[in-house]
CSV table of C-alpha atoms and ligand atoms in Angstrom, one decimal:
chain,number,residue,atom,x,y,z
J,51,MET,CA,125.1,119.3,13.3
J,52,PRO,CA,122.5,117.1,11.7
J,53,THR,CA,123.7,113.7,10.7
J,54,VAL,CA,121.8,111.9,8.0
J,55,LEU,CA,121.8,108.2,7.0
J,56,GLY,CA,121.0,107.8,3.3
J,57,LEU,CA,119.8,104.6,1.6
J,58,GLU,CA,119.9,104.0,-2.2
J,59,GLY,CA,118.5,101.1,-4.2
J,60,SER,CA,116.8,102.3,-7.4
J,61,ALA,CA,118.7,100.1,-9.8
J,62,ASN,CA,121.4,97.4,-9.5
J,63,LYS,CA,123.4,99.1,-6.7
J,64,VAL,CA,122.3,99.2,-3.1
J,65,GLY,CA,124.1,101.6,-0.8
J,66,ALA,CA,124.1,103.2,2.7
J,67,GLY,CA,126.1,106.3,3.6
J,68,VAL,CA,126.3,108.9,6.3
J,69,VAL,CA,126.7,112.6,5.8
J,70,ARG,CA,127.1,115.3,8.5
J,71,ASP,CA,127.2,118.9,7.4
J,72,GLY,CA,128.9,118.5,4.1
J,73,VAL,CA,131.3,115.8,5.4
J,74,ILE,CA,130.9,112.2,4.0
J,75,LEU,CA,131.5,110.0,7.0
J,76,SER,CA,130.8,106.7,5.2
J,77,ASN,CA,129.6,105.2,2.0
J,78,ARG,CA,129.1,101.5,1.6
J,79,ARG,CA,127.8,99.9,-1.6
J,80,ALA,CA,127.0,96.5,-3.1
J,81,THR,CA,126.4,95.9,-6.8
J,82,TYR,CA,124.2,93.2,-8.3
J,83,VAL,CA,126.2,91.8,-11.3
J,84,THR,CA,124.6,89.5,-13.8
J,85,PRO,CA,126.3,87.2,-16.3
J,86,PRO,CA,127.5,88.6,-19.7
J,87,GLY,CA,124.7,89.0,-22.2
J,88,THR,CA,122.1,89.6,-19.5
J,89,GLY,CA,120.6,92.6,-17.7
J,90,PHE,CA,119.1,92.9,-14.2
J,91,ALA,CA,115.4,92.2,-13.7
J,92,PRO,CA,113.4,93.8,-10.9
J,93,GLY,CA,112.7,90.6,-8.9
J,94,PRO,CA,116.3,89.2,-8.6
J,95,THR,CA,117.7,92.7,-8.1
J,96,ALA,CA,115.3,93.3,-5.2
J,97,ARG,CA,116.3,90.0,-3.6
J,98,HIS,CA,120.0,91.0,-3.9
J,99,HIS,CA,119.3,94.3,-2.2
J,100,ARG,CA,117.2,92.6,0.6
J,101,GLY,CA,120.2,90.3,1.3
J,102,ALA,CA,122.7,93.2,1.4
J,103,VAL,CA,121.0,96.3,2.8
J,104,LEU,CA,121.2,95.6,6.6
J,105,GLY,CA,124.9,94.7,6.4
J,106,LEU,CA,125.5,97.9,4.5
J,107,VAL,CA,123.7,100.0,7.1
J,108,GLY,CA,125.7,98.3,9.9
J,109,GLY,CA,128.9,98.9,8.0
J,110,ALA,CA,128.1,102.5,7.2
J,111,LEU,CA,127.4,103.2,10.9
J,112,ALA,CA,130.6,101.4,11.9
J,113,ASP,CA,132.7,103.2,9.4
J,114,ALA,CA,131.3,106.6,10.6
J,115,ARG,CA,131.9,105.4,14.2
J,116,LEU,CA,128.3,106.2,15.1
J,117,ARG,CA,125.5,104.5,16.9
J,118,PRO,CA,121.8,104.7,15.8
J,119,ARG,CA,121.1,107.4,18.3
J,120,ASP,CA,123.6,109.7,16.6
J,121,ILE,CA,121.5,109.6,13.4
J,122,ASP,CA,119.1,112.6,13.1
J,123,ALA,CA,117.2,111.5,10.0
J,124,VAL,CA,116.8,108.7,7.6
J,125,ALA,CA,116.9,109.5,3.9
J,126,PHE,CA,115.9,107.1,1.1
J,127,THR,CA,115.4,107.1,-2.6
J,128,ARG,CA,111.7,107.4,-3.4
J,129,GLY,CA,112.3,107.2,-7.1
J,130,PRO,CA,112.7,107.2,-10.1
J,131,GLY,CA,113.8,103.6,-10.6
J,132,MET,CA,112.8,100.0,-10.6
J,133,GLY,CA,109.7,99.3,-8.4
J,134,ALA,CA,110.7,96.2,-6.5
J,135,PRO,CA,114.3,97.3,-5.5
J,136,LEU,CA,113.0,100.7,-4.5
J,137,ALA,CA,110.3,99.1,-2.3
J,138,VAL,CA,112.9,97.0,-0.4
J,139,VAL,CA,115.1,99.9,0.5
J,140,ALA,CA,112.1,102.1,1.3
J,141,ALA,CA,110.7,99.5,3.7
J,142,VAL,CA,114.1,99.4,5.5
J,143,ALA,CA,114.2,103.2,5.7
J,144,ARG,CA,110.6,103.4,7.2
J,145,THR,CA,111.4,100.7,9.7
J,146,LEU,CA,114.7,102.4,10.9
J,147,ALA,CA,113.0,105.8,11.1
J,148,GLN,CA,110.2,104.4,13.3
J,149,LEU,CA,112.6,102.3,15.4
J,150,TRP,CA,114.9,105.2,16.1
J,151,GLY,CA,112.1,107.8,16.3
J,152,ARG,CA,113.7,110.0,13.6
J,153,PRO,CA,112.1,111.8,10.6
J,154,LEU,CA,112.1,110.3,7.1
J,155,LEU,CA,113.4,112.1,4.0
J,156,GLY,CA,112.1,110.8,0.7
J,157,VAL,CA,114.7,111.8,-1.9
J,158,ASN,CA,114.4,112.2,-5.7
J,159,HIS,CA,117.3,110.1,-6.9
J,160,CYS,CA,118.3,112.6,-9.6
J,161,LEU,CA,118.6,115.3,-6.9
J,162,GLY,CA,120.9,113.0,-4.9
J,163,HIS,CA,123.3,113.0,-7.9
J,164,ILE,CA,123.0,116.8,-8.3
J,165,GLU,CA,123.4,117.7,-4.6
J,166,MET,CA,126.3,115.4,-4.1
J,167,GLY,CA,128.0,116.9,-7.2
J,168,ARG,CA,127.4,120.4,-6.0
J,169,LEU,CA,129.0,119.5,-2.7
J,170,LEU,CA,132.1,117.8,-4.1
J,171,ALA,CA,132.7,120.4,-6.8
J,172,ARG,CA,132.0,123.3,-4.5
J,173,ALA,CA,130.0,124.6,-7.4
J,174,PRO,CA,127.0,126.7,-6.1
J,175,ASP,CA,125.1,127.1,-9.4
J,176,PRO,CA,126.4,124.9,-12.2
J,177,LEU,CA,124.8,123.7,-15.4
J,178,VAL,CA,124.3,119.9,-14.8
J,179,LEU,CA,124.8,117.1,-17.2
J,180,TYR,CA,123.3,114.0,-15.6
J,181,VAL,CA,124.1,110.8,-17.5
J,182,SER,CA,123.3,107.3,-16.1
J,183,GLY,CA,121.6,104.0,-16.8
J,184,GLY,CA,118.2,105.4,-16.3
J,185,ASN,CA,118.6,109.2,-17.0
J,186,THR,CA,120.1,111.6,-19.5
J,187,GLN,CA,119.3,115.2,-18.7
J,188,VAL,CA,120.7,118.7,-19.0
J,189,LEU,CA,119.5,120.7,-16.0
J,190,ALA,CA,119.8,124.2,-14.6
J,191,PHE,CA,118.4,125.7,-11.4
J,192,CYS,CA,115.8,128.4,-12.0
J,193,ARG,CA,112.9,129.7,-9.8
J,194,GLY,CA,112.9,127.0,-7.2
J,195,ARG,CA,113.4,123.9,-9.3
J,196,TYR,CA,116.0,122.0,-11.4
J,197,ARG,CA,114.6,122.7,-14.8
J,198,ILE,CA,115.2,120.2,-17.6
J,199,LEU,CA,116.6,122.1,-20.5
J,200,GLY,CA,117.2,119.0,-22.6
J,201,GLU,CA,116.9,115.2,-22.2
J,202,THR,CA,116.8,111.9,-24.0
J,203,LEU,CA,113.6,111.4,-25.9
J,204,ASP,CA,113.8,107.6,-25.3
J,205,LEU,CA,116.7,105.5,-23.9
J,206,ALA,CA,119.2,106.8,-21.3
J,207,LEU,CA,122.7,106.7,-22.6
J,208,GLY,CA,123.8,104.3,-19.8
J,209,ASN,CA,121.1,101.9,-20.9
J,210,CYS,CA,122.2,102.2,-24.5
J,211,LEU,CA,125.8,101.3,-23.4
J,212,ASP,CA,124.5,98.4,-21.3
J,213,ARG,CA,122.6,97.1,-24.4
J,214,LEU,CA,125.7,97.2,-26.6
J,215,ALA,CA,127.6,95.2,-23.8
J,216,ARG,CA,124.8,92.6,-23.9
J,217,LEU,CA,125.0,92.4,-27.7
J,218,LEU,CA,128.7,91.9,-27.7
J,219,GLN,CA,128.7,89.6,-24.6
J,220,ILE,CA,130.9,92.1,-22.7
J,221,PRO,CA,131.1,91.3,-19.0
J,222,ASN,CA,129.0,93.3,-16.5
J,223,ASP,CA,131.8,93.1,-13.9
J,224,PRO,CA,132.7,95.7,-12.6
J,225,SER,CA,130.2,97.4,-15.0
J,226,PRO,CA,129.4,97.2,-18.7
J,227,GLY,CA,130.2,100.9,-19.2
J,228,TYR,CA,133.7,100.5,-17.7
J,229,ASN,CA,134.5,97.5,-19.9
J,230,ILE,CA,133.2,99.3,-23.0
J,231,GLU,CA,135.4,102.3,-22.1
J,232,GLN,CA,138.5,99.9,-22.0
J,233,LEU,CA,137.6,98.2,-25.2
J,234,ALA,CA,137.0,101.5,-27.0
J,235,LYS,CA,140.7,102.5,-26.4
J,236,GLY,CA,141.6,99.8,-29.0
J,237,GLY,CA,139.1,101.1,-31.6
J,238,GLN,CA,140.7,101.9,-35.0
J,239,ARG,CA,137.7,102.6,-37.2
J,240,LEU,CA,134.8,105.0,-36.7
J,241,VAL,CA,131.6,103.2,-37.8
J,242,ASP,CA,129.0,105.7,-39.1
J,243,LEU,CA,126.1,105.8,-36.6
J,244,PRO,CA,122.9,107.9,-36.4
J,245,TYR,CA,123.6,111.2,-34.7
J,246,VAL,CA,120.3,112.5,-33.3
J,247,VAL,CA,120.2,116.0,-31.6
J,248,LYS,CA,117.0,118.0,-31.5
J,249,GLY,CA,117.6,121.4,-29.9
J,250,MET,CA,118.9,120.4,-26.4
J,251,ASP,CA,117.3,116.9,-26.6
J,252,VAL,CA,119.0,113.7,-27.8
J,253,SER,CA,117.7,110.3,-28.9
J,254,PHE,CA,119.6,107.0,-28.7
J,255,SER,CA,116.9,104.3,-29.6
J,256,GLY,CA,117.4,104.6,-33.4
J,257,LEU,CA,121.2,104.4,-32.9
J,258,LEU,CA,120.8,101.2,-30.8
J,259,SER,CA,118.5,99.6,-33.3
J,260,HIS,CA,120.9,100.4,-36.1
J,261,LEU,CA,123.8,98.9,-34.1
J,262,GLN,CA,121.8,95.8,-33.4
J,263,ALA,CA,121.1,95.4,-37.1
J,264,ILE,CA,124.6,95.9,-38.4
J,265,THR,CA,126.7,94.3,-35.7
J,266,PRO,CA,126.5,90.6,-36.7
J,267,LYS,CA,127.4,91.4,-40.3
J,268,LEU,CA,130.2,93.8,-39.4
J,269,LEU,CA,131.8,91.3,-37.0
J,270,ALA,CA,131.4,88.3,-39.3
J,271,SER,CA,132.9,90.1,-42.3
J,272,GLY,CA,135.7,91.6,-40.3
J,273,GLU,CA,134.7,95.1,-41.4
J,274,ALA,CA,134.7,96.2,-37.7
J,275,THR,CA,135.9,94.7,-34.4
J,276,ARG,CA,134.2,94.8,-31.0
J,277,GLU,CA,136.7,97.6,-30.1
J,278,ASP,CA,135.6,99.6,-33.2
J,279,LEU,CA,131.9,99.3,-32.2
J,280,CYS,CA,132.6,100.4,-28.6
J,281,PHE,CA,134.7,103.3,-29.8
J,282,SER,CA,132.1,104.4,-32.4
J,283,LEU,CA,129.3,104.3,-29.9
J,284,GLN,CA,131.2,106.4,-27.4
J,285,GLU,CA,132.5,109.0,-30.0
J,286,THR,CA,129.0,109.5,-31.5
J,287,THR,CA,126.9,109.7,-28.3
J,288,PHE,CA,129.5,111.7,-26.3
J,289,ALA,CA,129.6,114.2,-29.2
J,290,MET,CA,125.8,114.5,-29.0
J,291,LEU,CA,126.1,115.2,-25.3
J,292,ALA,CA,128.9,117.8,-25.8
J,293,GLU,CA,126.7,119.5,-28.4
J,294,VAL,CA,123.6,119.9,-26.2
J,295,SER,CA,125.7,120.8,-23.2
J,296,GLU,CA,127.4,123.6,-25.2
J,297,ARG,CA,124.1,124.9,-26.4
J,298,ALA,CA,122.8,124.9,-22.7
J,299,LEU,CA,126.0,126.7,-21.6
J,300,ALA,CA,125.5,129.3,-24.3
J,301,LEU,CA,121.9,129.8,-23.1
J,302,THR,CA,122.5,129.9,-19.3
J,303,ARG,CA,126.0,131.4,-19.4
J,304,ALA,CA,126.7,129.1,-16.4
J,305,PRO,CA,130.4,129.3,-15.3
J,306,GLN,CA,130.6,125.6,-14.6
J,307,LEU,CA,129.4,122.3,-16.1
J,308,LEU,CA,128.8,119.6,-13.4
J,309,LEU,CA,129.0,116.1,-14.7
J,310,VAL,CA,127.1,113.5,-12.6
J,311,GLY,CA,125.6,110.0,-13.0
J,312,GLY,CA,127.1,106.6,-13.6
J,313,VAL,CA,128.4,107.4,-17.1
J,314,ALA,CA,130.1,110.6,-15.6
J,315,CYS,CA,133.2,108.5,-14.6
J,316,ASN,CA,133.9,107.8,-18.3
J,317,ARG,CA,137.3,109.4,-19.0
J,318,ARG,CA,136.6,109.9,-22.7
J,319,LEU,CA,133.4,111.7,-22.0
J,320,GLN,CA,135.2,113.9,-19.5
J,321,GLU,CA,137.9,114.6,-22.0
J,322,MET,CA,135.4,115.6,-24.8
J,323,LEU,CA,133.5,117.9,-22.4
J,324,GLN,CA,136.7,119.4,-21.1
J,325,THR,CA,137.7,120.3,-24.7
J,326,MET,CA,134.3,122.0,-25.2
J,327,CYS,CA,134.3,123.8,-21.8
J,328,SER,CA,137.9,125.0,-22.3
J,329,ALA,CA,136.9,126.5,-25.7
J,330,ARG,CA,134.1,128.4,-24.0
J,331,GLY,CA,135.9,129.5,-20.9
J,332,ALA,CA,133.7,127.3,-18.7
J,333,GLN,CA,134.9,124.9,-16.0
J,334,LEU,CA,134.2,121.2,-16.1
J,335,CYS,CA,133.4,119.6,-12.7
J,336,PRO,CA,133.6,115.8,-13.0
J,337,THR,CA,132.7,113.5,-10.2
J,338,ASP,CA,134.7,110.3,-9.4
J,339,GLU,CA,133.5,106.7,-9.4
J,340,ARG,CA,132.8,106.6,-5.7
J,341,TYR,CA,130.2,109.4,-5.9
J,342,CYS,CA,128.9,109.5,-9.5
J,343,VAL,CA,127.8,105.9,-9.4
J,344,ASP,CA,124.6,105.4,-7.4
J,345,ASN,CA,125.4,105.5,-3.7
J,346,GLY,CA,123.9,106.1,-0.2
J,347,ALA,CA,125.9,109.2,0.6
J,348,MET,CA,124.4,111.2,-2.2
J,349,ILE,CA,120.9,110.4,-0.9
J,350,ALA,CA,122.1,111.4,2.6
J,351,GLN,CA,123.4,114.7,1.2
J,352,ALA,CA,120.2,115.6,-0.6
J,353,GLY,CA,118.3,114.5,2.5
J,354,TRP,CA,120.5,116.8,4.6
J,355,GLU,CA,119.5,119.7,2.5
J,356,MET,CA,115.8,118.8,2.7
J,357,LEU,CA,116.1,118.4,6.5
J,358,ARG,CA,117.8,121.8,6.8
J,359,ALA,CA,114.8,123.3,4.9
J,360,GLY,CA,112.2,121.4,7.0
J,361,GLN,CA,111.1,119.4,3.9
J,362,VAL,CA,110.5,116.1,5.8
J,363,THR,CA,108.4,113.2,4.5
J,364,GLU,CA,105.4,112.0,6.4
J,365,LEU,CA,105.1,108.2,6.8
J,366,ASP,CA,101.9,108.1,4.8
J,367,GLN,CA,103.6,110.1,2.0
J,368,SER,CA,106.6,107.9,1.8
J,369,GLY,CA,105.5,105.5,-1.0
J,370,ILE,CA,107.9,104.9,-3.8
J,371,THR,CA,107.4,106.1,-7.3
J,372,GLN,CA,109.0,104.6,-10.4
J,373,ARG,CA,108.5,107.8,-12.4
J,374,TYR,CA,109.6,110.9,-10.6
J,375,ARG,CA,110.9,113.7,-12.8
J,376,THR,CA,113.7,115.9,-11.5
J,377,ASP,CA,111.6,119.0,-12.1
J,378,GLU,CA,108.7,117.7,-9.9
J,379,VAL,CA,110.6,118.6,-6.7
J,380,GLU,CA,110.3,122.0,-5.1
J,381,VAL,CA,113.9,122.8,-4.1
J,382,THR,CA,113.2,124.8,-0.9
J,383,TRP,CA,116.8,124.7,0.2
J,384,ARG,CA,118.2,126.9,-2.6
J,385,ASP,CA,117.5,130.6,-3.3
G,129,LIG,MG1,121.6,107.2,-10.7
């Protein structure tokens, strides 16, 4: 019964979690929250993670009622993500693996989301919609890899939401996306925004530029409220995601659509995808806030699969990589 400790720190969350054979034994997380109107820069984020990571590892072991000798391997996020925060967590993972004499598992962050989603939904072969601050991809497993059927051509959707929050001085606590979702419930008017779908790809950068250009005037004239802008951004971008997901479902005939990534916990997104899936006879598998937002357990779960397949990472191959596409990984643990 291999037990894997997973460490995550590719963006503003740092986490440590323990997984044993499909059972999540613990999952501790800390979030670096910056003041309204600002984002998180690599340097301060890395300092935050450096201050938090050892406490999280200790907490994750305590919650799981385990000692270091009970851990069979140490998984960590190799990338993609921000360089400095990734490097902090990777250094801790390498140190623990050497101290404890255990193998290292360098995990692709995106695969962490997918493998955790597959575990929780008990969905062996779903179509995957992965939407977060750094990634927006439609994926399906085919011939040994998660193939990218569609993706954003520029900004990730979560980043687009973060940027609207900054523009409107919406607080980052607990997260900008959560606060946008709450404000959007009060939206009355749908502001016309660019809707950019190209096949199964999407684009958000023109939409964001347009919003940045029109927002001061709309707010000053009273033509639209902050609530209207949040509502309009959600309705427009979520409709784009529903369209490309539907196209991918039609292509793959997948029975299930697995929704993962930090934006996956948005109830309005879940609702729109549910409507689309129901109309097609597909099942939507959403993930909840504990596991769709970046966390250590998902890295442990992907690491557990790698360990099972003998796909361990040598120390001299354990460097981080800021760019690491989902389809670069050979998925040896699936048929
Ligand atoms: Mg993520």
